[in-house]
Tab-separated table of C-alpha atoms and ligand atoms in Angstrom:
chain	number	residue	atom	x	y	z
E	6	MET	CA	0.010	0.027	-0.035
E	7	ALA	CA	1.363	3.353	-0.868
E	8	ARG	CA	-0.545	6.168	0.923
E	9	ILE	CA	2.080	8.773	1.555
E	10	SER	CA	2.077	12.094	3.516
E	11	LEU	CA	2.499	15.323	1.633
E	12	ARG	CA	5.552	16.098	3.678
E	13	GLN	CA	7.463	12.925	2.683
E	14	LEU	CA	6.467	13.353	-0.868
E	15	LEU	CA	7.498	17.035	-1.086
E	16	ASP	CA	10.703	16.368	0.849
E	17	ASP	CA	11.546	13.798	-1.889
E	18	ALA	CA	10.584	16.295	-4.578
E	19	ALA	CA	12.915	18.934	-3.121
E	20	GLU	CA	15.749	16.472	-2.767
E	21	ARG	CA	15.427	15.425	-6.363
E	22	ASN	CA	14.249	18.804	-7.801
E	23	TYR	CA	10.816	18.061	-9.177
E	24	GLY	CA	7.278	19.278	-8.649
E	25	VAL	CA	4.170	17.208	-8.057
E	26	PRO	CA	0.820	18.041	-9.716
E	27	ALA	CA	-2.104	18.007	-7.262
E	28	PHE	CA	-5.131	17.062	-9.237
E	29	ASN	CA	-8.678	17.719	-7.959
E	30	ILE	CA	-11.183	14.852	-8.162
E	31	ASN	CA	-14.920	14.554	-7.553
E	32	ASN	CA	-15.600	11.122	-9.076
E	33	MET	CA	-14.353	7.680	-10.073
E	34	GLU	CA	-13.514	8.558	-13.628
E	35	GLN	CA	-11.053	11.319	-12.598
E	36	GLY	CA	-9.473	9.086	-9.969
E	37	LEU	CA	-8.894	6.229	-12.465
E	38	ALA	CA	-7.606	8.493	-15.230
E	39	ILE	CA	-5.136	10.210	-12.879
E	40	MET	CA	-3.862	6.936	-11.413
E	41	GLU	CA	-3.492	5.365	-14.843
E	42	ALA	CA	-1.421	8.312	-15.927
E	43	ALA	CA	0.756	8.037	-12.824
E	44	LYS	CA	1.259	4.340	-13.459
E	45	LEU	CA	2.280	5.052	-17.156
E	46	ALA	CA	4.669	7.741	-15.970
E	47	ASP	CA	5.985	5.973	-12.810
E	48	ALA	CA	4.982	9.203	-10.923
E	49	PRO	CA	3.892	9.791	-7.362
E	50	VAL	CA	0.732	11.813	-7.195
E	51	ILE	CA	-1.365	14.125	-5.001
E	52	ILE	CA	-5.159	13.710	-5.386
E	53	GLN	CA	-7.074	16.417	-3.659
E	54	ALA	CA	-10.670	16.981	-2.796
E	55	SER	CA	-12.224	20.383	-2.201
E	56	ARG	CA	-15.109	20.920	0.262
E	57	GLY	CA	-17.338	21.030	-2.837
E	58	ALA	CA	-15.995	17.612	-4.001
E	59	ARG	CA	-16.690	16.199	-0.474
E	60	SER	CA	-20.251	17.338	-0.545
E	61	TYR	CA	-20.828	16.335	-4.153
E	62	ALA	CA	-19.500	12.738	-3.817
E	63	ASN	CA	-20.081	12.247	-0.069
E	64	ASP	CA	-17.164	11.644	2.352
E	65	ILE	CA	-17.786	7.848	2.429
E	66	MET	CA	-17.807	7.474	-1.322
E	67	LEU	CA	-14.744	9.693	-1.666
E	68	SER	CA	-12.699	7.933	1.060
E	69	LYS	CA	-13.569	4.469	-0.237
E	70	MET	CA	-12.630	5.579	-3.663
E	71	MET	CA	-9.243	6.763	-2.455
E	72	GLU	CA	-8.810	3.400	-0.799
E	73	ALA	CA	-9.716	1.640	-4.005
E	74	LEU	CA	-7.254	3.622	-5.997
E	75	GLU	CA	-4.567	2.855	-3.517
E	76	THR	CA	-5.365	-0.857	-3.699
E	77	MET	CA	-5.476	-0.867	-7.429
E	78	TYR	CA	-2.199	1.010	-7.873
E	79	PRO	CA	0.013	-0.182	-4.938
E	80	GLU	CA	3.232	0.933	-6.859
E	81	ILE	CA	2.137	4.604	-6.874
E	82	PRO	CA	2.783	6.739	-3.865
E	83	LEU	CA	-0.530	8.450	-3.361
E	84	CYS	CA	-0.996	11.550	-1.164
E	85	THR	CA	-4.652	12.293	-0.427
E	86	HIS	CA	-5.202	15.956	0.394
E	87	GLN	CA	-7.907	18.258	1.556
E	88	ASP	CA	-7.955	21.264	-0.759
E	89	HIS	CA	-8.796	24.690	0.839
E	90	GLY	CA	-9.938	23.603	4.224
E	91	ASN	CA	-11.820	26.570	5.791
E	92	SER	CA	-11.864	25.435	9.441
E	93	GLU	CA	-10.541	23.050	11.978
E	94	ALA	CA	-13.567	20.823	11.516
E	95	THR	CA	-13.068	20.557	7.738
E	96	CYS	CA	-9.442	19.536	8.266
E	97	LEU	CA	-10.115	17.166	11.092
E	98	SER	CA	-13.017	15.336	9.375
E	99	ALA	CA	-10.698	14.943	6.282
E	100	ILE	CA	-8.164	13.236	8.581
E	101	GLN	CA	-11.010	11.061	9.961
E	102	HIS	CA	-11.707	9.961	6.435
E	103	GLY	CA	-8.030	8.922	5.764
E	104	PHE	CA	-6.593	12.027	4.069
E	105	THR	CA	-2.796	12.119	4.678
E	106	SER	CA	-2.673	15.934	4.232
E	107	VAL	CA	-4.840	18.922	4.728
E	108	MET	CA	-4.802	22.554	3.565
E	109	MET	CA	-5.821	24.955	6.267
E	110	ASP	CA	-6.591	27.991	4.131
E	111	GLY	CA	-6.676	30.714	6.784
E	112	SER	CA	-6.029	33.468	4.159
E	113	LEU	CA	-9.830	33.585	4.099
E	114	GLU	CA	-12.253	33.434	7.046
E	115	ALA	CA	-14.406	30.451	7.588
E	116	ASP	CA	-16.940	31.810	5.044
E	117	ALA	CA	-14.204	31.228	2.343
E	118	LYS	CA	-14.957	34.763	1.084
E	119	THR	CA	-13.648	37.299	3.496
E	120	PRO	CA	-9.972	37.978	3.482
E	121	ALA	CA	-8.616	37.190	6.969
E	122	SER	CA	-6.255	39.026	9.162
E	123	TYR	CA	-2.658	37.859	9.496
E	124	ASP	CA	-3.231	37.022	13.183
E	125	TYR	CA	-6.408	34.970	12.382
E	126	ASN	CA	-4.493	33.063	9.794
E	127	VAL	CA	-1.533	32.278	12.098
E	128	ALA	CA	-3.778	31.163	14.924
E	129	ILE	CA	-6.098	28.893	13.013
E	130	THR	CA	-3.241	27.350	10.932
E	131	ARG	CA	-1.119	26.718	13.982
E	132	ARG	CA	-4.025	24.979	15.726
E	133	VAL	CA	-4.482	22.652	12.827
E	134	THR	CA	-0.710	21.930	12.429
E	135	ASP	CA	-0.574	20.964	16.144
E	136	LEU	CA	-3.443	18.505	15.805
E	137	ALA	CA	-2.565	17.168	12.334
E	138	HIS	CA	1.066	16.666	13.147
E	139	ALA	CA	0.104	14.744	16.390
E	140	VAL	CA	-1.200	12.007	14.012
E	141	GLY	CA	1.429	12.362	11.344
E	142	VAL	CA	-0.724	14.268	8.871
E	143	SER	CA	0.802	17.139	6.841
E	144	VAL	CA	-0.483	20.684	6.602
E	145	GLU	CA	-0.429	23.284	3.815
E	146	GLY	CA	-1.051	26.832	4.772
E	147	GLU	CA	-1.724	29.831	2.632
E	148	LEU	CA	-0.385	33.399	3.031
E	149	GLY	CA	-1.714	36.041	0.668
E	150	VAL	CA	-5.048	35.979	-1.232
E	151	LEU	CA	-5.473	34.295	-4.588
E	152	GLY	CA	-6.703	36.643	-7.247
E	153	SER	CA	-5.997	38.523	-10.373
E	154	LEU	CA	-3.409	41.360	-10.464
E	155	GLU	CA	-5.172	42.499	-13.630
E	156	SER	CA	-8.613	42.912	-12.131
E	157	GLY	CA	-7.929	42.944	-8.459
E	158	HIS	CA	-10.528	40.277	-7.931
E	159	GLY	CA	-10.470	36.766	-6.639
E	160	GLU	CA	-12.059	34.032	-8.772
E	161	VAL	CA	-15.001	32.589	-6.824
E	162	GLU	CA	-15.259	28.901	-7.536
E	163	ASP	CA	-18.130	26.943	-6.030
E	164	GLY	CA	-18.472	29.387	-3.269
E	165	HIS	CA	-14.675	29.543	-2.494
E	166	GLY	CA	-12.733	32.661	-3.167
E	167	ALA	CA	-12.199	36.233	-1.985
E	168	GLU	CA	-15.047	38.714	-2.614
E	169	GLY	CA	-14.514	42.393	-3.324
E	170	LYS	CA	-11.539	44.382	-4.569
E	171	LEU	CA	-8.125	43.260	-3.367
E	172	SER	CA	-5.017	45.351	-3.055
E	173	HIS	CA	-1.692	44.341	-4.525
E	174	ASP	CA	-0.461	43.947	-0.883
E	175	GLN	CA	-3.122	41.301	-0.421
E	176	LEU	CA	-2.613	39.697	-3.820
E	177	LEU	CA	1.192	39.262	-3.446
E	178	THR	CA	2.689	37.296	-0.566
E	179	ASP	CA	5.278	39.383	1.347
E	180	PRO	CA	8.531	37.311	1.607
E	181	ASP	CA	9.452	38.599	5.125
E	182	GLN	CA	6.013	37.835	6.364
E	183	ALA	CA	6.263	34.365	4.746
E	184	VAL	CA	9.246	33.612	6.977
E	185	GLU	CA	7.328	34.660	10.117
E	186	PHE	CA	4.253	32.708	9.048
E	187	VAL	CA	6.150	29.473	8.601
E	188	ARG	CA	7.983	29.962	11.871
E	189	ALA	CA	4.734	30.597	13.736
E	190	THR	CA	2.604	27.981	12.144
E	191	LYS	CA	5.076	25.058	11.393
E	192	VAL	CA	3.327	24.303	8.054
E	193	ASP	CA	4.893	21.648	5.840
E	194	ALA	CA	4.094	23.586	2.696
E	195	LEU	CA	3.274	27.227	1.955
E	196	ALA	CA	0.717	28.313	-0.769
E	197	ILE	CA	1.620	31.759	-1.967
E	198	ALA	CA	-0.246	34.436	-3.836
E	199	MET	CA	1.456	35.760	-7.004
E	200	GLY	CA	-1.281	36.624	-9.416
E	201	THR	CA	-2.856	33.165	-10.022
E	202	SER	CA	-6.486	32.518	-9.518
E	203	HIS	CA	-8.904	29.616	-9.784
E	204	GLY	CA	-10.821	28.769	-12.921
E	205	ALA	CA	-10.388	29.289	-16.650
E	206	TYR	CA	-10.271	33.088	-16.722
E	207	LYS	CA	-6.963	33.960	-15.143
E	208	PHE	CA	-5.433	36.345	-17.661
E	209	THR	CA	-6.787	38.350	-20.558
E	210	ARG	CA	-3.477	37.951	-22.422
E	211	LYS	CA	-0.398	35.699	-22.292
E	212	PRO	CA	0.871	36.580	-18.820
E	213	ASP	CA	3.989	38.476	-18.279
E	214	GLY	CA	5.754	39.419	-14.990
E	215	ASP	CA	3.215	42.272	-14.364
E	216	VAL	CA	0.312	39.892	-14.010
E	217	LEU	CA	2.058	36.596	-13.062
E	218	ALA	CA	4.514	37.527	-10.376
E	219	MET	CA	7.099	34.803	-10.683
E	220	HIS	CA	9.689	37.109	-9.086
E	221	VAL	CA	7.668	36.788	-5.808
E	222	VAL	CA	8.173	33.020	-5.915
E	223	GLU	CA	11.838	33.591	-6.409
E	224	ALA	CA	12.070	36.140	-3.607
E	225	ILE	CA	10.197	33.848	-1.195
E	226	HIS	CA	12.395	30.879	-2.185
E	227	ALA	CA	15.485	32.996	-1.607
E	228	LYS	CA	14.380	33.670	2.062
E	229	LEU	CA	13.011	30.203	2.609
E	230	PRO	CA	15.037	27.761	0.494
E	231	ASN	CA	14.082	24.741	2.600
E	232	ILE	CA	10.284	25.346	2.534
E	233	HIS	CA	8.062	23.642	-0.011
E	234	LEU	CA	5.992	26.304	-1.972
E	235	VAL	CA	2.620	25.558	-3.526
E	236	MET	CA	1.149	27.327	-6.596
E	237	HIS	CA	-2.605	27.332	-6.710
E	238	GLY	CA	-4.616	28.247	-9.837
E	239	SER	CA	-1.940	26.595	-11.934
E	240	SER	CA	-4.044	25.290	-14.854
E	241	SER	CA	-2.455	26.308	-18.139
E	242	VAL	CA	-5.910	26.401	-19.929
E	243	PRO	CA	-4.199	25.324	-23.203
E	244	GLN	CA	-5.335	26.977	-26.275
E	245	GLU	CA	-5.831	23.631	-27.973
E	246	LEU	CA	-8.209	22.514	-25.214
E	247	GLN	CA	-10.158	25.764	-25.563
E	248	ALA	CA	-10.385	25.179	-29.301
E	249	ALA	CA	-11.598	21.548	-28.873
E	250	PHE	CA	-14.250	22.627	-26.352
E	251	ASN	CA	-15.437	25.426	-28.551
E	252	LYS	CA	-15.362	23.356	-31.767
E	253	ALA	CA	-17.750	20.944	-29.978
E	254	GLY	CA	-20.265	23.754	-29.374
E	255	GLY	CA	-18.801	25.207	-26.133
E	256	GLU	CA	-18.676	28.874	-25.593
E	257	MET	CA	-15.403	29.736	-23.790
E	258	PRO	CA	-14.147	33.279	-24.457
E	259	LYS	CA	-10.515	33.364	-25.277
E	260	THR	CA	-8.435	33.262	-22.106
E	261	TRP	CA	-4.933	32.437	-20.843
E	262	GLY	CA	-3.736	30.256	-17.971
E	263	VAL	CA	-0.342	29.773	-16.345
E	264	PRO	CA	2.100	28.769	-19.053
E	265	VAL	CA	3.833	25.444	-18.225
E	266	GLU	CA	7.253	26.996	-18.708
E	267	GLU	CA	6.423	29.484	-15.898
E	268	ILE	CA	5.483	26.458	-13.597
E	269	VAL	CA	8.731	24.829	-14.532
E	270	ARG	CA	10.519	28.071	-13.604
E	271	GLY	CA	8.660	27.971	-10.242
E	272	ILE	CA	9.814	24.283	-9.744
E	273	LYS	CA	13.377	25.505	-10.039
E	274	HIS	CA	12.616	27.974	-7.243
E	275	GLY	CA	11.074	25.814	-4.620
E	276	VAL	CA	7.590	25.168	-5.944
E	277	ARG	CA	6.792	21.509	-5.181
E	278	LYS	CA	3.039	21.183	-5.317
E	279	VAL	CA	1.117	22.448	-8.382
E	280	ASN	CA	-2.644	22.690	-8.135
E	281	ILE	CA	-4.474	21.738	-11.280
E	282	ASP	CA	-8.309	21.323	-11.529
E	283	THR	CA	-9.565	23.484	-14.457
E	284	ASP	CA	-7.453	21.785	-17.070
E	285	CYS	CA	-8.790	18.389	-16.009
E	286	ARG	CA	-12.292	19.667	-16.161
E	287	LEU	CA	-11.776	21.183	-19.643
E	288	ALA	CA	-10.078	18.093	-20.971
E	289	MET	CA	-13.036	15.934	-19.933
E	290	ALA	CA	-15.751	18.407	-20.860
E	291	ALA	CA	-14.317	18.972	-24.358
E	292	GLU	CA	-14.659	15.134	-25.061
E	293	ILE	CA	-18.077	14.923	-23.475
E	294	ARG	CA	-19.165	17.667	-25.749
E	295	ARG	CA	-17.491	16.118	-28.779
E	296	VAL	CA	-19.426	12.871	-28.231
E	297	ALA	CA	-22.618	14.741	-27.641
E	298	THR	CA	-22.376	16.695	-30.907
E	299	THR	CA	-20.917	14.045	-33.133
E	300	ASN	CA	-23.338	11.309	-32.017
E	301	LYS	CA	-26.574	12.842	-31.064
E	302	GLY	CA	-28.278	9.482	-30.542
E	303	GLU	CA	-25.790	8.383	-27.831
E	304	PHE	CA	-27.151	7.881	-24.447
E	305	ASP	CA	-24.744	5.589	-22.736
E	306	PRO	CA	-22.825	7.548	-20.143
E	307	ARG	CA	-19.774	5.285	-20.676
E	308	LYS	CA	-19.489	6.375	-24.206
E	309	PHE	CA	-19.016	9.927	-23.023
E	310	LEU	CA	-16.896	9.155	-20.003
E	311	LYS	CA	-14.482	6.723	-21.584
E	312	PRO	CA	-12.991	9.287	-24.057
E	313	ALA	CA	-13.154	11.912	-21.327
E	314	MET	CA	-11.043	9.729	-19.111
E	315	ASP	CA	-8.616	9.085	-22.038
E	316	ALA	CA	-8.190	12.844	-22.493
E	317	LEU	CA	-7.518	13.381	-18.736
E	318	ARG	CA	-5.040	10.587	-18.704
E	319	VAL	CA	-3.085	12.124	-21.609
E	320	LEU	CA	-3.111	15.562	-19.853
E	321	CYS	CA	-1.998	14.227	-16.458
E	322	LYS	CA	0.866	12.142	-17.980
E	323	GLN	CA	2.003	15.207	-19.840
E	324	ARG	CA	2.103	17.307	-16.656
E	325	PHE	CA	3.977	14.507	-14.776
E	326	GLU	CA	6.629	14.588	-17.617
E	327	GLU	CA	6.787	18.467	-17.683
E	328	PHE	CA	7.152	18.728	-13.941
E	329	GLY	CA	9.874	16.044	-13.644
E	330	THR	CA	7.523	13.792	-11.496
E	331	ALA	CA	7.798	11.004	-14.105
E	332	GLY	CA	10.143	8.153	-13.091
E	333	LYS	CA	10.183	9.161	-9.413
E	334	ALA	CA	7.617	6.675	-7.899
E	335	ALA	CA	9.740	3.508	-7.748
E	336	ARG	CA	12.329	4.854	-5.300
E	337	ILE	CA	9.844	6.228	-2.701
E	338	LYS	CA	9.067	3.997	0.222
E	339	PRO	CA	6.102	5.568	2.079
E	340	VAL	CA	6.600	6.209	5.791
E	341	SER	CA	3.542	5.455	7.990
E	342	LEU	CA	1.638	8.310	9.483
E	343	ALA	CA	2.500	6.873	12.952
E	344	ASP	CA	6.219	7.159	12.143
E	345	MET	CA	5.667	10.701	10.714
E	346	ALA	CA	3.945	11.637	13.989
E	347	LYS	CA	7.045	10.487	15.978
E	348	ARG	CA	9.262	12.519	13.685
E	349	TYR	CA	7.105	15.697	14.263
E	350	LYS	CA	7.194	15.046	18.081
E	351	SER	CA	10.982	14.744	18.015
E	352	GLY	CA	11.231	18.151	16.294
E	353	SER	CA	13.107	16.645	13.379
E	354	LEU	CA	10.482	17.853	10.896
E	355	ASP	CA	10.379	21.502	12.267
E	356	PRO	CA	10.632	23.989	9.366
E	357	GLN	CA	14.228	24.826	8.570
E	358	LEU	CA	14.334	28.558	8.437
E	359	THR	CA	18.030	29.035	7.871
E	360	GLY	CA	19.034	30.914	4.730
E	361	ARG	CA	21.059	28.040	3.220
E	362	LYS	CA	19.437	25.169	1.214
E	363	ALA	CA	19.827	21.807	3.042
E	364	ALA	CA	22.480	19.496	1.705
R	10	G3H	O1	-10.193	25.166	-5.145
R	10	G3H	C1	-10.425	25.115	-6.343
R	10	G3H	C2	-10.700	23.890	-7.061
R	10	G3H	O2	-10.741	24.150	-8.417
R	10	G3H	C3	-11.922	23.162	-6.609
R	10	G3H	O3	-13.106	23.652	-7.088
R	10	G3H	O4	-14.635	23.894	-5.164
R	10	G3H	O5	-15.447	23.681	-7.573
R	10	G3H	O6	-14.500	21.735	-6.337
R	10	G3H	P1	-14.535	23.234	-6.500
R	11	13P	P1	-7.023	25.758	-11.364
R	11	13P	O1	-8.438	26.363	-11.353
R	11	13P	O2	-6.099	26.707	-12.029
R	11	13P	O3	-6.965	24.423	-11.926
R	11	13P	O4	-6.542	25.680	-9.827
R	11	13P	C1	-6.972	24.651	-9.012
R	11	13P	C2	-6.592	24.862	-7.558
R	11	13P	O5	-5.797	25.760	-7.270
R	11	13P	C3	-7.197	24.014	-6.613
R	11	13P	O6	-6.826	24.320	-5.306
R	12	ZN	ZN1	-6.602	26.369	-4.875
């Protein structure tokens, strides 16, 4: 069995200089396609579930599905992660359902809309790390609010996302504050704000440094070379997927996502977890639309979902290859959560805040 904590996986990624895509799932088809891609690429993987996914699929269904994926693909280190937890209860119930990692997103208040104060964020994140680490589970925190530097707005997705106009101070994580935040919360991974947002409509043109602030990633990595960074909103929204979706009757206005080469640049500067949901949705939806328009008599859901799974598998395998995750699964021997808990207790997993990169 190969359930792995986020911390162990990202430590390996840092040691061997690769990034790990974190793909969102809501259903069996997504889970199977992602794991098949991981197997083909010999890649470890993070599968994450949002609060929306948990209520859509039901916690029991979702956790049994994760178990099934783990059993079916024993050779693939699989980290199961709560995406954008909004409270202690969300994070702890994810742990109850077998997740090996949780995100406590204290950048927003519990309503997942109101930007939170720094003190609120530190306090709630620290409470979650204390509890999660006691049972060996990893924690991702977030400092800075996700949203567009072009529009000053967050992208609300399924009820999650900042409302109202945001200042550049809120939209860009401050490197010095990041050091203090990691020290105070002991998070295993830090999600940062640098101009990405959730969903398909991230940028109105191919992004440059004014709207996609990769220099912020570099500045944070320079101060925290031993801390794993997380990029949210990292779908690339490929032009060819937009074209396929629109060719099949979809109506997606032209848009730009985060170019893969910018993510690869991030991986060179400490980004270890790369969150991707929109691209997966788009790849599947384009195929579902294609079948619906080319075979109007079709009514077997499998005839829609099989090609959709094929498209998702191709996309995920490509990301594993682009992020350097491919070929990394075989050497990883998952450490149990019980052993991780002992390591946290001993202090050996405390964040290393020294300026130099660990040997
Ligand atoms: O957090 C953003 C992900 O794309 C999840 O979206 O809340 O619609 O499942 P969702
Ligand atoms: P995208 O919408 O860019 O895929 O981002 C997903 C994400 O960040 C999930 O937390
Ligand atoms: Zn996110």
